[in-house]
CSV table of C-alpha atoms in Angstrom, one decimal:
chain,number,residue,atom,x,y,z
A,25,MET,CA,118.3,102.0,99.1
A,26,ASP,CA,116.6,103.7,102.6
A,27,SER,CA,114.3,106.9,102.8
A,28,SER,CA,116.5,109.1,103.7
A,29,GLY,CA,117.9,109.6,100.7
A,30,GLY,CA,120.3,112.2,101.3
A,31,ARG,CA,120.3,115.8,102.4
A,32,ASN,CA,120.8,117.2,98.8
A,33,GLU,CA,118.0,116.4,97.7
A,34,PRO,CA,114.9,119.0,95.2
A,35,ASP,CA,113.3,121.1,98.2
A,36,TRP,CA,110.5,119.4,96.5
A,37,ILE,CA,110.7,116.1,97.0
A,38,GLU,CA,111.4,116.1,100.9
A,39,ARG,CA,107.9,117.9,100.7
A,40,VAL,CA,106.0,114.9,99.1
A,41,LYS,CA,108.4,112.2,101.0
A,42,SER,CA,107.4,114.2,104.6
A,43,GLY,CA,104.0,115.9,103.3
A,44,GLY,CA,101.5,112.7,104.2
A,45,SER,CA,99.5,112.5,106.5
A,46,VAL,CA,102.5,109.9,108.0
A,47,PRO,CA,105.8,110.9,108.9
A,48,LEU,CA,109.0,109.8,107.1
A,49,LEU,CA,110.8,107.2,109.4
A,50,GLY,CA,115.2,107.2,109.4
A,51,PRO,CA,116.3,103.9,108.2
A,52,ASP,CA,116.4,102.5,112.2
A,53,ILE,CA,113.0,102.8,113.2
A,54,CYS,CA,110.3,100.7,113.4
A,55,SER,CA,107.5,102.8,115.3
A,56,TYR,CA,104.9,104.7,113.3
A,57,GLY,CA,105.6,105.7,110.0
A,58,TRP,CA,107.3,105.2,106.6
A,59,MET,CA,110.3,104.3,104.7
A,60,SER,CA,111.9,102.3,102.2
A,61,PRO,CA,113.6,98.9,103.4
A,62,PRO,CA,116.7,97.9,101.6
A,63,GLY,CA,116.6,96.0,98.4
A,64,GLU,CA,118.4,92.8,100.0
A,65,LYS,CA,115.2,92.5,102.4
A,66,PHE,CA,113.3,90.7,99.9
A,67,MET,CA,114.8,88.2,97.3
A,68,VAL,CA,114.8,88.1,94.1
A,69,ARG,CA,115.0,85.4,91.0
A,70,GLY,CA,119.3,85.6,90.0
A,71,PRO,CA,120.5,85.6,86.5
A,72,GLU,CA,120.1,81.4,86.5
A,73,TYR,CA,117.3,80.7,87.7
A,74,LEU,CA,115.6,79.7,85.1
A,75,SER,CA,117.8,76.2,85.3
A,76,THR,CA,118.8,76.4,89.1
A,77,ARG,CA,115.9,78.7,90.4
A,78,ASN,CA,118.5,80.0,93.6
A,79,LYS,CA,117.5,83.6,93.8
A,80,ILE,CA,119.5,86.2,95.2
A,81,PRO,CA,118.8,89.5,97.9
A,82,GLY,CA,117.4,92.5,95.8
A,83,GLY,CA,120.1,95.0,95.4
A,84,GLU,CA,119.7,99.1,94.3
A,85,TYR,CA,116.1,100.0,93.1
A,86,LEU,CA,115.7,101.1,90.1
A,87,LEU,CA,113.0,104.2,91.0
A,88,LYS,CA,113.6,106.4,93.9
A,89,PRO,CA,111.7,106.8,96.7
A,90,LEU,CA,109.6,109.9,96.5
A,91,GLY,CA,106.7,109.5,99.9
A,92,PHE,CA,104.0,107.1,100.9
A,93,ASP,CA,99.5,108.4,101.5
A,94,TRP,CA,97.8,106.4,103.9
A,95,VAL,CA,94.5,107.9,102.8
A,96,LYS,CA,90.3,107.2,103.3
A,97,GLY,CA,87.4,108.2,100.8
A,98,SER,CA,83.4,107.4,101.0
A,99,VAL,CA,84.2,105.7,97.7
A,100,LYS,CA,86.7,102.9,96.6
A,101,ILE,CA,89.9,105.7,95.9
A,102,GLY,CA,91.4,105.2,92.8
A,103,ASP,CA,93.3,107.1,90.0
A,104,VAL,CA,95.4,108.9,92.6
A,105,LEU,CA,98.0,110.9,90.5
A,106,ASN,CA,94.4,112.4,88.5
A,107,HIS,CA,92.9,113.3,90.9
A,108,PRO,CA,92.2,116.9,91.8
A,109,ASN,CA,93.0,116.7,96.0
A,110,SER,CA,96.0,114.7,94.9
A,111,ARG,CA,99.6,116.7,97.4
A,112,VAL,CA,101.6,114.8,94.5
A,113,ARG,CA,99.9,116.3,91.8
A,114,LYS,CA,99.8,120.0,93.5
A,115,VAL,CA,103.5,119.7,94.2
A,116,LEU,CA,104.1,118.7,90.4
A,117,GLU,CA,102.0,121.2,89.2
A,118,GLU,CA,103.5,123.8,91.6
A,119,GLU,CA,107.2,123.4,90.8
A,120,PHE,CA,106.9,122.6,87.0
A,121,PRO,CA,103.8,124.8,86.2
A,122,THR,CA,104.9,123.7,82.1
A,123,GLY,CA,104.0,120.7,81.9
A,124,ASP,CA,107.5,119.4,81.5
A,125,LYS,CA,107.5,117.1,85.2
A,126,PRO,CA,109.5,114.2,86.2
A,127,PHE,CA,107.6,110.9,85.7
A,128,VAL,CA,106.3,108.8,89.0
A,129,TRP,CA,104.8,105.9,90.0
A,130,ALA,CA,102.3,104.9,92.4
A,131,PHE,CA,101.0,101.8,93.8
A,132,ASN,CA,97.8,101.5,95.2
A,133,LEU,CA,96.6,99.4,97.8
A,134,GLN,CA,93.2,99.3,97.7
A,135,VAL,CA,92.0,98.0,101.7
A,136,PRO,CA,89.0,96.2,101.7
A,137,SER,CA,86.7,98.0,104.2
A,138,LYS,CA,83.9,100.2,104.7
A,139,ASP,CA,86.3,103.2,104.7
A,140,ASN,CA,87.7,102.2,102.0
A,141,TYR,CA,91.2,102.6,102.8
A,142,SER,CA,94.1,102.7,100.4
A,143,ALA,CA,97.9,103.0,101.1
A,144,ILE,CA,100.0,104.4,98.0
A,145,ALA,CA,103.6,104.2,97.5
A,146,TYR,CA,105.2,107.0,95.1
A,147,PHE,CA,108.1,105.7,93.2
A,148,ILE,CA,110.3,108.2,90.6
A,149,ALA,CA,112.1,107.4,87.8
A,150,THR,CA,115.9,108.7,87.6
A,151,LYS,CA,117.6,107.5,84.8
A,152,PRO,CA,116.8,106.6,81.6
A,153,ILE,CA,114.7,103.6,80.4
A,154,GLN,CA,116.1,101.9,78.0
A,155,GLU,CA,114.5,100.9,74.4
A,156,GLY,CA,113.2,97.5,74.7
A,157,SER,CA,113.7,96.6,78.0
A,158,LEU,CA,111.3,95.0,80.5
A,159,VAL,CA,110.1,98.2,81.7
A,160,ASP,CA,110.1,99.2,78.9
A,161,GLN,CA,107.7,96.9,77.3
A,162,PHE,CA,105.6,96.8,80.6
A,163,LEU,CA,104.7,100.8,80.0
A,164,LYS,CA,104.5,100.5,77.2
A,165,GLY,CA,102.4,96.9,77.1
A,166,ASP,CA,98.6,95.7,77.2
A,167,ASP,CA,96.6,95.4,80.6
A,168,ALA,CA,97.4,91.6,80.0
A,169,PHE,CA,101.6,91.2,79.6
A,170,ARG,CA,101.3,94.3,82.9
A,171,ASN,CA,98.9,91.6,85.1
A,172,SER,CA,101.4,88.2,83.1
A,173,ARG,CA,104.3,90.3,85.4
A,174,MET,CA,103.6,92.9,87.7
A,175,LYS,CA,104.7,91.1,91.1
A,176,LEU,CA,104.7,92.0,94.9
A,177,ILE,CA,106.7,90.7,97.6
A,178,ALA,CA,105.3,90.8,101.2
A,179,ASN,CA,107.6,90.1,104.8
A,180,ILE,CA,105.8,90.8,107.1
A,181,VAL,CA,108.7,92.1,109.2
A,182,LYS,CA,106.4,92.2,112.9
A,183,GLY,CA,103.0,91.8,113.8
A,184,PRO,CA,101.6,88.0,116.0
A,185,TRP,CA,101.8,85.2,115.6
A,186,ILE,CA,98.4,85.4,113.7
A,187,VAL,CA,99.0,87.3,110.7
A,188,ARG,CA,102.5,86.0,110.0
A,189,LYS,CA,101.2,82.3,109.7
A,190,ALA,CA,98.9,83.3,107.5
A,191,VAL,CA,101.0,85.4,105.3
A,192,GLY,CA,103.9,84.1,105.2
A,193,GLU,CA,107.7,84.7,105.9
A,194,GLN,CA,107.6,86.2,102.7
A,195,ALA,CA,104.4,86.5,100.4
A,196,ILE,CA,104.9,86.1,96.5
A,197,CYS,CA,102.0,87.9,94.5
A,198,ILE,CA,101.6,87.8,90.3
A,199,ILE,CA,98.7,90.4,91.8
A,200,GLY,CA,97.8,90.9,87.9
A,201,ARG,CA,97.0,87.1,87.7
A,202,ALA,CA,94.8,87.1,91.5
A,203,LEU,CA,93.3,90.4,92.0
A,204,SER,CA,91.5,93.4,89.9
A,205,CYS,CA,94.2,95.7,88.3
A,206,LYS,CA,93.6,99.4,86.8
A,207,TYR,CA,96.6,100.8,85.6
A,208,CYS,CA,96.4,104.5,85.0
A,209,VAL,CA,98.9,106.5,82.5
A,210,THR,CA,99.3,109.7,81.9
A,211,TYR,CA,102.2,111.5,80.4
A,212,ASN,CA,104.1,111.9,83.8
A,213,ALA,CA,102.4,109.6,85.6
A,214,PHE,CA,102.1,105.7,85.6
A,215,GLU,CA,99.7,104.0,88.5
A,216,VAL,CA,98.4,100.4,89.3
A,217,ASP,CA,96.0,100.5,91.8
A,218,VAL,CA,94.9,97.4,93.3
A,219,ASP,CA,91.8,96.0,94.4
A,220,ILE,CA,92.7,93.9,97.4
A,221,GLY,CA,88.3,93.2,98.3
A,222,SER,CA,88.3,91.3,94.4
A,223,SER,CA,89.6,87.8,96.0
A,224,MET,CA,87.4,86.4,98.2
A,225,VAL,CA,91.1,84.4,99.8
A,226,ALA,CA,93.2,88.1,99.8
A,227,ALA,CA,90.4,89.9,101.6
A,228,ALA,CA,89.3,87.4,104.1
A,229,ILE,CA,93.8,87.6,104.9
A,230,VAL,CA,93.6,91.5,104.4
A,231,HIS,CA,90.6,91.9,106.7
A,232,LEU,CA,92.8,89.2,109.3
A,233,ALA,CA,95.4,91.5,109.5
A,234,PHE,CA,93.7,94.9,109.7
A,235,GLY,CA,92.5,93.9,113.0
A,236,TYR,CA,96.2,94.1,114.0
A,237,VAL,CA,97.2,97.3,112.1
A,238,THR,CA,98.6,99.5,114.4
A,239,THR,CA,101.1,96.4,115.9
A,240,LEU,CA,102.7,95.4,112.0
A,241,THR,CA,105.4,96.5,110.1
A,242,VAL,CA,105.1,95.3,106.8
A,243,ASP,CA,108.0,95.4,103.6
A,244,ILE,CA,106.6,95.4,100.4
A,245,ALA,CA,108.2,95.5,97.1
A,246,PHE,CA,107.5,96.1,93.7
A,247,LEU,CA,108.7,95.1,90.8
A,248,ILE,CA,108.2,93.2,87.1
A,249,GLU,CA,109.2,89.3,87.1
A,250,GLY,CA,111.9,87.9,84.6
A,251,GLN,CA,110.4,84.8,82.8
A,252,THR,CA,113.5,84.4,80.5
A,253,GLU,CA,117.1,84.5,81.2
A,254,SER,CA,117.2,87.9,79.2
A,255,GLU,CA,115.1,89.2,81.7
A,256,LEU,CA,117.3,87.6,84.5
A,257,PRO,CA,118.3,88.9,87.1
A,258,GLU,CA,114.9,90.5,88.3
A,259,GLN,CA,115.2,94.0,89.9
A,260,ILE,CA,113.1,95.8,92.2
A,261,LEU,CA,111.0,98.4,91.1
A,262,GLY,CA,110.8,100.4,94.7
A,263,ALA,CA,109.6,98.7,98.0
A,264,VAL,CA,107.9,100.7,100.8
A,265,ARG,CA,107.9,99.2,103.8
A,266,PHE,CA,104.9,101.3,107.0
A,267,SER,CA,104.2,100.6,110.1
A,268,GLU,CA,101.9,100.3,112.6
A,269,LEU,CA,98.9,102.2,110.7
A,270,ASN,CA,96.7,103.9,112.9
A,271,PRO,CA,93.8,104.2,110.8
A,272,ALA,CA,92.4,107.1,113.0
A,273,SER,CA,95.3,108.7,110.9
A,274,ALA,CA,94.6,108.3,107.2
A,275,SER,CA,93.5,112.1,105.6
A,276,SER,CA,90.2,112.2,103.9
A,277,ILE,CA,90.4,112.2,99.9
A,278,GLU,CA,86.9,111.9,97.7
A,279,GLN,CA,86.7,111.8,94.1
A,280,SER,CA,85.2,114.0,92.2
A,281,SER,CA,82.7,114.0,89.4
A,282,ASP,CA,85.2,114.1,86.5
A,283,ASP,CA,86.9,111.4,87.6
A,284,SER,CA,86.9,109.6,84.1
A,285,ALA,CA,88.6,105.7,83.5
A,286,GLY,CA,88.2,105.9,80.1
A,287,ASN,CA,91.0,103.0,78.3
A,288,LEU,CA,92.8,106.0,76.0
A,289,GLN,CA,96.1,103.7,75.8
A,290,SER,CA,95.7,103.8,71.8
A,291,LEU,CA,96.4,107.9,71.5
A,292,LEU,CA,99.5,108.2,73.3
A,293,PRO,CA,101.4,110.6,72.1
A,294,THR,CA,105.0,110.0,70.8
A,295,ARG,CA,106.1,112.3,73.7
A,296,PHE,CA,105.3,110.2,76.3
A,297,TRP,CA,107.1,107.5,75.3
A,298,LYS,CA,110.1,109.6,74.6
A,299,SER,CA,109.3,111.4,77.9
A,300,ILE,CA,110.3,108.0,79.8
A,301,GLY,CA,113.3,106.9,77.3
A,302,GLN,CA,115.2,109.3,78.5
A,303,GLY,CA,114.7,109.4,82.4
A,304,PHE,CA,114.6,112.4,84.2
A,305,SER,CA,117.8,112.8,85.9
A,306,GLN,CA,117.3,116.3,85.4
A,307,TYR,CA,115.4,116.9,88.7
A,308,PHE,CA,117.7,116.1,89.9
A,309,HIS,CA,121.0,117.3,88.0
A,310,PRO,CA,119.9,119.8,86.0
A,311,GLY,CA,119.5,120.0,82.1
A,312,ALA,CA,117.2,118.3,80.0
A,313,GLN,CA,112.8,118.4,79.4
A,314,GLU,CA,109.4,116.0,77.5
A,315,GLY,CA,105.6,115.2,78.4
A,316,GLY,CA,101.8,113.4,76.4
A,317,SER,CA,98.8,111.7,77.9
A,318,ASN,CA,95.9,108.6,79.0
A,319,SER,CA,94.5,106.0,81.0
A,320,GLY,CA,93.7,102.7,81.0
A,321,SER,CA,92.1,99.5,82.9
A,322,ALA,CA,92.0,96.3,83.4
A,323,HIS,CA,91.2,92.7,86.0
A,324,ALA,CA,92.6,90.5,86.9
A,325,ASN,CA,93.5,87.8,84.1
A,326,GLY,CA,96.4,85.9,82.6
A,327,GLY,CA,98.7,83.4,84.7
A,328,VAL,CA,102.4,83.2,85.4
A,329,ASP,CA,104.3,80.3,87.7
A,330,HIS,CA,105.0,81.6,91.2
A,331,GLU,CA,107.6,81.0,93.6
A,332,ASN,CA,107.6,79.3,96.9
A,333,ARG,CA,110.0,80.4,100.3
A,334,ASN,CA,112.8,78.6,98.8
A,335,GLY,CA,112.2,79.5,95.2
A,336,GLY,CA,110.7,76.0,93.9
A,337,VAL,CA,108.3,77.1,91.3
A,338,ASP,CA,104.3,76.5,92.1
A,339,ASP,CA,101.8,76.2,89.2
A,340,GLY,CA,98.5,76.3,91.2
A,341,GLY,CA,95.1,78.0,89.9
A,342,ARG,CA,93.7,81.5,91.4
A,343,ASN,CA,92.8,80.5,94.6
A,344,GLU,CA,96.9,79.2,95.5
A,345,ASP,CA,98.3,82.2,94.3
A,346,ILE,CA,95.9,84.4,96.6
A,347,LYS,CA,97.3,82.7,99.5
A,348,LYS,CA,100.7,83.5,99.1
A,349,TRP,CA,99.6,86.9,99.9
């Protein structure tokens, strides 16, 4: 899947894709901008991984790419989809004023720096989520479960040798184990805020890479780790490529005084789960509905095995997990 997504997409999706400070690129362009790279760029656990340790190229994503933001603020930026100045939230409220909105996922990588940068990838659910599936369990589960399963795969597509050496050819990390994560949930959105600065090792690596950010092209995939035979092969939720980001081009966003981060998981109405189960294909093909509300937070805990480049398993400690970043 590439970032173009076809030209028969709804206008509001095109507006979100092209509305950020970083331009949307074509599938074969690696200059300044963002796109969604092909799933085959990432190696994931295959159907017989538990016995053979074999990995396979990732296939079609479960979610559709929606947009990318490169932002900064006077404080650390979080709970972006609930922010009154969020451009994605504004488009959704304008397009769907009645409250029946498509389900949006956001992955917010909070970069440790004095200017509080964030690289945020947005995706949209277009198909129903099967009851009892791994994604369904992840959305309905507690933060400990999410921390033990939320996986990130990073590939350095282009960049100086020193960054490639520090990150590795393909870095794999259970981010909830290595870093502090906050999960922000509402009836039509699921956001993961990843505090890279919560680990000294990860912060040092990102600080090094940030010095070369204007020359870097990076592919990042987000997925939920499959740990049992029934959960394999792994499927990538979505992926983003960002290329040659310029700190000066980041748009400014400020936290509002009424931002809240209460843990309201137990208050989620059944309407929320119903909306997830039905999916949101109606926003691409007419006919459907749904809505609800919530928010939650977490810090790094749990722990699972980590894979090396050849598909092996490394059961190292917290610092070893982070080094794979």
